[in-house]
Coordinates of C-alpha atoms in Angstrom, one line a residue:
M1 CA -209.8 157.6 16.5
R2 CA -207.8 156.5 19.4
P3 CA -204.1 155.6 18.8
Q4 CA -204.7 152.0 19.4
H5 CA -207.2 151.8 16.6
L6 CA -204.8 153.5 14.3
L7 CA -202.2 151.0 15.1
S8 CA -204.5 148.2 14.5
A9 CA -205.5 149.6 11.0
A10 CA -201.9 150.0 10.1
L11 CA -201.2 146.4 11.0
F12 CA -204.0 145.4 9.1
L13 CA -203.1 147.2 5.9
A14 CA -199.5 146.0 6.3
Q15 CA -200.7 142.4 6.3
A16 CA -203.3 143.1 3.4
V17 CA -200.7 144.6 1.0
P18 CA -198.1 141.9 -0.2
H19 CA -194.4 143.1 0.4
E20 CA -192.1 143.0 -2.5
A21 CA -188.4 142.5 -2.1
S22 CA -187.8 145.3 -4.5
Q23 CA -188.9 148.8 -4.0
H24 CA -188.4 149.6 -7.7
C25 CA -189.4 146.7 -10.0
S26 CA -192.4 144.6 -10.5
R27 CA -193.0 140.9 -9.3
L28 CA -191.1 139.2 -12.2
E29 CA -188.3 141.7 -12.3
Y30 CA -185.1 142.5 -10.2
W31 CA -183.4 145.8 -9.5
N32 CA -179.9 146.0 -11.1
P33 CA -177.8 148.4 -8.7
D34 CA -175.1 148.6 -11.4
N35 CA -177.2 149.8 -14.3
L36 CA -179.9 151.3 -12.0
C37 CA -182.8 149.7 -14.0
C38 CA -185.1 146.7 -13.7
G39 CA -184.0 143.3 -15.3
S40 CA -186.3 140.5 -16.3
C41 CA -185.9 137.4 -14.1
L42 CA -186.9 135.3 -17.4
Q43 CA -183.8 136.9 -19.2
R44 CA -181.4 136.4 -16.3
F45 CA -182.5 132.8 -15.0
G46 CA -184.5 131.3 -18.0
P47 CA -187.9 129.5 -17.4
P48 CA -188.5 127.6 -14.3
P49 CA -186.3 124.2 -14.6
C50 CA -189.2 122.1 -13.5
P51 CA -193.1 121.8 -13.8
D52 CA -195.0 123.3 -10.9
Y53 CA -192.5 125.8 -10.1
E54 CA -192.8 129.6 -10.5
F55 CA -190.3 132.5 -10.1
S56 CA -190.0 133.8 -6.6
E57 CA -190.6 137.4 -5.9
N58 CA -188.1 139.6 -7.8
C59 CA -186.1 136.4 -8.4
G60 CA -185.3 136.2 -4.8
L61 CA -183.0 139.3 -5.1
N62 CA -183.4 142.5 -3.0
D63 CA -182.3 146.0 -4.3
F64 CA -178.6 145.4 -3.2
G65 CA -178.3 142.4 -5.6
D66 CA -178.1 139.9 -2.6
H67 CA -180.1 136.8 -2.7
E68 CA -182.7 136.6 -0.1
M69 CA -184.2 133.3 -1.5
H70 CA -184.0 131.0 -4.3
P71 CA -185.0 132.2 -7.7
F72 CA -187.8 129.6 -7.9
K73 CA -190.2 128.2 -5.7
E74 CA -193.1 125.6 -5.7
C75 CA -196.5 126.6 -7.0
P76 CA -199.1 127.5 -4.1
P77 CA -201.7 124.8 -3.3
G78 CA -204.2 124.6 -5.9
Q79 CA -202.0 125.9 -8.7
C80 CA -199.9 124.4 -11.4
N81 CA -197.4 125.2 -14.0
P82 CA -197.0 122.4 -16.6
D83 CA -195.8 124.6 -19.4
L84 CA -193.0 126.1 -17.3
A85 CA -194.6 129.6 -17.5
E86 CA -193.0 132.6 -15.3
L87 CA -195.9 132.2 -12.7
C88 CA -198.3 129.4 -11.7
S89 CA -202.0 129.3 -12.6
F90 CA -205.0 127.5 -11.3
C91 CA -204.7 123.8 -12.1
G92 CA -206.8 122.9 -15.0
S93 CA -207.5 126.5 -16.2
G94 CA -205.4 126.3 -19.2
T95 CA -204.5 130.0 -18.9
R96 CA -201.3 131.6 -17.7
A97 CA -201.1 133.9 -14.9
P98 CA -201.0 137.5 -16.0
T99 CA -197.5 139.1 -15.8
P100 CA -197.3 141.9 -13.3
E101 CA -195.8 145.3 -14.9
G102 CA -195.4 148.8 -13.8
S103 CA -191.5 149.0 -13.4
R104 CA -190.0 152.4 -13.5
Q105 CA -187.0 151.8 -15.8
R106 CA -186.3 148.6 -17.9
C107 CA -182.9 147.5 -18.8
G108 CA -182.1 146.4 -22.3
E109 CA -184.1 143.4 -23.5
K110 CA -182.1 140.3 -24.4
P111 CA -183.2 136.6 -25.2
A112 CA -184.0 134.6 -22.5
P113 CA -181.7 131.5 -21.7
T114 CA -182.6 128.1 -23.1
K115 CA -184.5 125.9 -20.9
E116 CA -182.4 122.9 -19.5
P117 CA -183.6 119.5 -18.4
C118 CA -185.1 119.4 -14.9
P119 CA -182.3 118.5 -12.5
L120 CA -184.6 117.5 -9.8
K121 CA -185.7 114.0 -8.7
P122 CA -189.4 113.4 -7.5
E123 CA -188.4 113.2 -3.9
T124 CA -186.1 116.3 -3.9
P125 CA -187.8 119.0 -2.0
S126 CA -185.6 122.0 -3.2
V127 CA -185.0 123.6 -6.4
L128 CA -181.4 123.5 -8.0
S129 CA -181.4 124.7 -11.4
S130 CA -178.6 124.6 -14.0
Q131 CA -178.5 128.3 -14.0
E132 CA -177.7 128.2 -10.3
T133 CA -174.7 126.0 -10.7
S134 CA -173.3 128.2 -13.5
S135 CA -174.0 131.5 -11.8
P136 CA -171.6 132.5 -9.0
A137 CA -174.2 134.9 -7.4
I138 CA -176.3 132.0 -6.4
S139 CA -173.8 129.1 -6.1
S140 CA -174.6 128.7 -2.4
P141 CA -177.9 127.6 -0.8
S142 CA -180.2 130.4 0.2
G143 CA -179.7 129.6 3.9
T144 CA -175.9 130.1 3.6
S145 CA -176.4 133.5 1.7
E146 CA -178.6 134.8 4.4
H147 CA -176.0 134.2 6.9
T148 CA -173.1 135.2 5.1
V149 CA -174.3 138.7 4.2
P150 CA -174.9 139.7 7.7
W151 CA -171.4 138.5 8.8
Q152 CA -170.0 140.7 5.9
A153 CA -172.0 143.6 6.9
L154 CA -170.8 143.1 10.5
L155 CA -167.1 142.9 9.4
T156 CA -167.5 145.9 7.4
F157 CA -169.0 148.1 10.3
A158 CA -166.7 146.3 13.0
L159 CA -163.3 147.1 11.5
P160 CA -163.6 150.8 11.5
L161 CA -164.9 150.7 15.0
V162 CA -162.1 148.7 16.2
L163 CA -159.7 151.2 14.5
V164 CA -161.4 154.1 16.2
L165 CA -161.3 152.4 19.6
L166 CA -157.5 151.9 19.3
V167 CA -156.8 155.4 18.2
T168 CA -159.0 156.9 21.0
S169 CA -157.0 154.5 23.6
A170 CA -153.9 155.5 22.3
A171 CA -154.8 159.4 22.6
I172 CA -156.3 158.7 26.3
F173 CA -152.9 157.0 27.1
L174 CA -150.7 159.7 25.7
F175 CA -152.9 162.3 27.5
A176 CA -152.5 160.5 30.9
L177 CA -148.9 160.1 30.3
K178 CA -148.3 163.8 29.6
R179 CA -150.5 164.7 32.5
H180 CA -148.5 162.7 34.9
S181 CA -145.2 163.9 33.3
P182 CA -145.9 167.5 32.2
Y183 CA -142.2 168.2 31.8
L184 CA -140.5 166.3 29.1
P185 CA -136.7 167.1 28.5
Y186 CA -135.6 168.9 25.7
P187 CA -133.9 166.8 23.1
G188 CA -130.1 166.6 23.5
S189 CA -130.2 168.0 27.1
N190 CA -128.4 166.2 29.9
T191 CA -131.3 165.2 32.2
S192 CA -129.9 162.2 34.2
G193 CA -131.0 162.0 37.8
G194 CA -127.6 162.8 39.1
S195 CA -127.0 165.9 37.0
L196 CA -130.3 167.3 38.3
V197 CA -129.8 166.8 41.9
T198 CA -126.1 168.2 41.5
S199 CA -127.4 171.2 39.9
E200 CA -130.2 171.9 42.2
A201 CA -127.7 171.7 45.0
E202 CA -126.2 175.1 43.7
L203 CA -129.8 176.7 43.9
P204 CA -129.3 178.0 47.6
N205 CA -126.2 179.9 46.7
L206 CA -128.2 181.6 43.9
A207 CA -131.3 182.2 45.9
S208 CA -129.8 185.5 47.4
Q209 CA -128.6 186.8 44.0
P210 CA -130.8 189.0 41.9
L211 CA -131.8 188.0 38.4
S212 CA -130.5 191.3 37.0
R213 CA -127.0 190.1 37.6
L214 CA -127.4 187.8 34.7
L215 CA -127.7 190.8 32.4
D216 CA -124.3 191.8 33.4
E217 CA -122.7 188.3 33.0
L218 CA -122.6 188.2 29.3
E219 CA -120.7 185.1 28.7
V220 CA -123.1 183.1 30.9
L221 CA -126.1 184.9 29.2
E222 CA -124.9 184.0 25.7
E223 CA -124.6 180.2 26.7
L224 CA -128.1 180.2 28.1
I225 CA -129.4 182.0 25.0
V226 CA -127.7 179.3 22.7
L227 CA -129.5 176.6 24.9
L228 CA -132.9 178.2 25.4
D229 CA -133.8 180.3 22.5
P230 CA -134.1 177.6 19.7
E231 CA -137.4 176.1 19.2
P232 CA -137.8 172.4 19.3
G233 CA -137.4 170.6 16.0
P234 CA -139.8 168.2 14.2
G235 CA -138.8 165.3 16.6
G236 CA -139.3 167.5 19.7
A237 CA -143.0 168.9 19.2
L238 CA -143.8 167.7 22.7
A239 CA -140.5 169.0 24.5
C240 CA -140.6 171.6 27.2
G241 CA -137.5 173.7 28.1
T242 CA -137.3 176.9 25.7
T243 CA -137.6 180.5 26.4
R244 CA -141.2 180.2 25.4
H245 CA -142.0 177.8 28.3
L246 CA -139.7 179.7 30.6
A247 CA -141.9 182.7 29.8
A248 CA -145.0 180.9 30.8
K249 CA -143.3 179.8 34.1
Y250 CA -143.1 183.6 35.0
G251 CA -146.7 184.2 34.0
L252 CA -146.1 186.0 30.7
P253 CA -148.9 185.2 28.0
A254 CA -148.2 183.4 24.8
S255 CA -148.7 186.4 22.7
W256 CA -145.7 188.0 24.3
S257 CA -143.6 185.0 23.4
T258 CA -144.6 185.1 19.8
F259 CA -143.8 188.9 19.7
A260 CA -140.4 188.3 21.4
Y261 CA -139.6 185.4 19.0
S262 CA -140.5 187.5 16.1
L263 CA -137.6 190.0 16.9
R264 CA -134.9 187.4 16.2
P265 CA -132.1 187.4 15.4
S266 CA -131.6 191.0 16.3
H267 CA -132.8 190.7 19.9
S268 CA -132.7 187.5 22.0
P269 CA -136.1 186.3 23.4
L270 CA -134.4 185.1 26.7
R271 CA -132.7 188.6 27.2
A272 CA -136.0 190.2 26.5
L273 CA -137.7 187.7 29.1
I274 CA -135.0 188.7 31.7
E275 CA -135.4 192.5 31.1
M276 CA -139.2 192.1 31.4
V277 CA -139.0 190.2 34.6
V278 CA -136.5 192.5 36.2
A279 CA -138.7 195.3 35.4
R280 CA -141.8 193.9 36.6
E281 CA -140.4 192.4 39.8
P282 CA -136.9 193.8 40.8
S283 CA -136.7 191.3 43.7
A284 CA -136.6 188.3 41.2
S285 CA -133.5 186.0 42.0
L286 CA -131.4 183.8 40.1
G287 CA -132.7 181.0 42.5
Q288 CA -136.3 181.3 41.0
L289 CA -134.8 181.1 37.6
G290 CA -132.9 177.9 38.6
T291 CA -136.1 176.4 40.0
H292 CA -137.9 177.0 36.7
L293 CA -135.2 175.5 34.8
A294 CA -135.2 172.5 36.9
Q295 CA -139.0 172.0 36.5
L296 CA -138.4 172.1 32.7
G297 CA -135.8 169.4 32.8
R298 CA -133.1 171.7 31.7
A299 CA -130.0 170.2 33.5
D300 CA -127.7 171.7 30.9
A301 CA -129.0 175.1 31.5
L302 CA -128.7 174.7 35.3
Q303 CA -125.0 173.9 34.9
V304 CA -124.5 177.0 33.0
L305 CA -126.2 178.9 35.6
S306 CA -124.4 177.3 38.4
K307 CA -121.2 179.2 37.3
L308 CA -122.8 182.4 38.9
A309 CA -122.8 180.6 42.3

């Protein structure tokens, strides 16, 4: 059989089989999502309030407890319901239509509400039963309910989406800011423009001096250790300017920095870094160290280093 013939057969079967609002309950029952069982339309809403009306399919409720249509509707053409039964029957037959059954699980039985006088006038086309005015679940017309439920669902999905977009936008903004300004100053350091320019002016005098000299100038080295060895606190998680970042400038891996910091307080990470750089590159100069400190925004450390100029 060709695919188009299969599609035509499926459409024909879909039209031939009546669709029920509930996937769990029969025609005259509704699914209770709280108790997970089928309840009787008659027990919840009472008999039809007016002659020639019958229950809508599943009382007009879907499996989520929302009203898709009014609980009652007019009898189809050629059918009547003078005795206010649950379903209409052929006019003049004198017999009631059979009640569909076959629900999975029935809720606890309770007496049906008493019948109230018909609230409709002959010219009134819609059904407004006394149970509708007393029940908050169907206090609004079916048209209003159909429009309210989609709006509530839209808000439920829209609010988390807006929050996700805001968080994503903030993360992108911070990433772009960090990318354009990669060297954030260490908290508490003097990073004014004038101080950095003044400190960088001393770099030419340090360019010709070897880095190994710093190992002999213990007073200057101790001041730099106090400034550079401490890790950033909770408020400086994004700050750059410690010995760990200085080691990265010299091309040392993060594992080396972790090992050097593990030796504290018996051995300074900054002293270990200088010894490592001097051993690897004897020609390393104080000017190169000053350049790295300037890039890290450590004007305070540059001022201390300038004492060797």
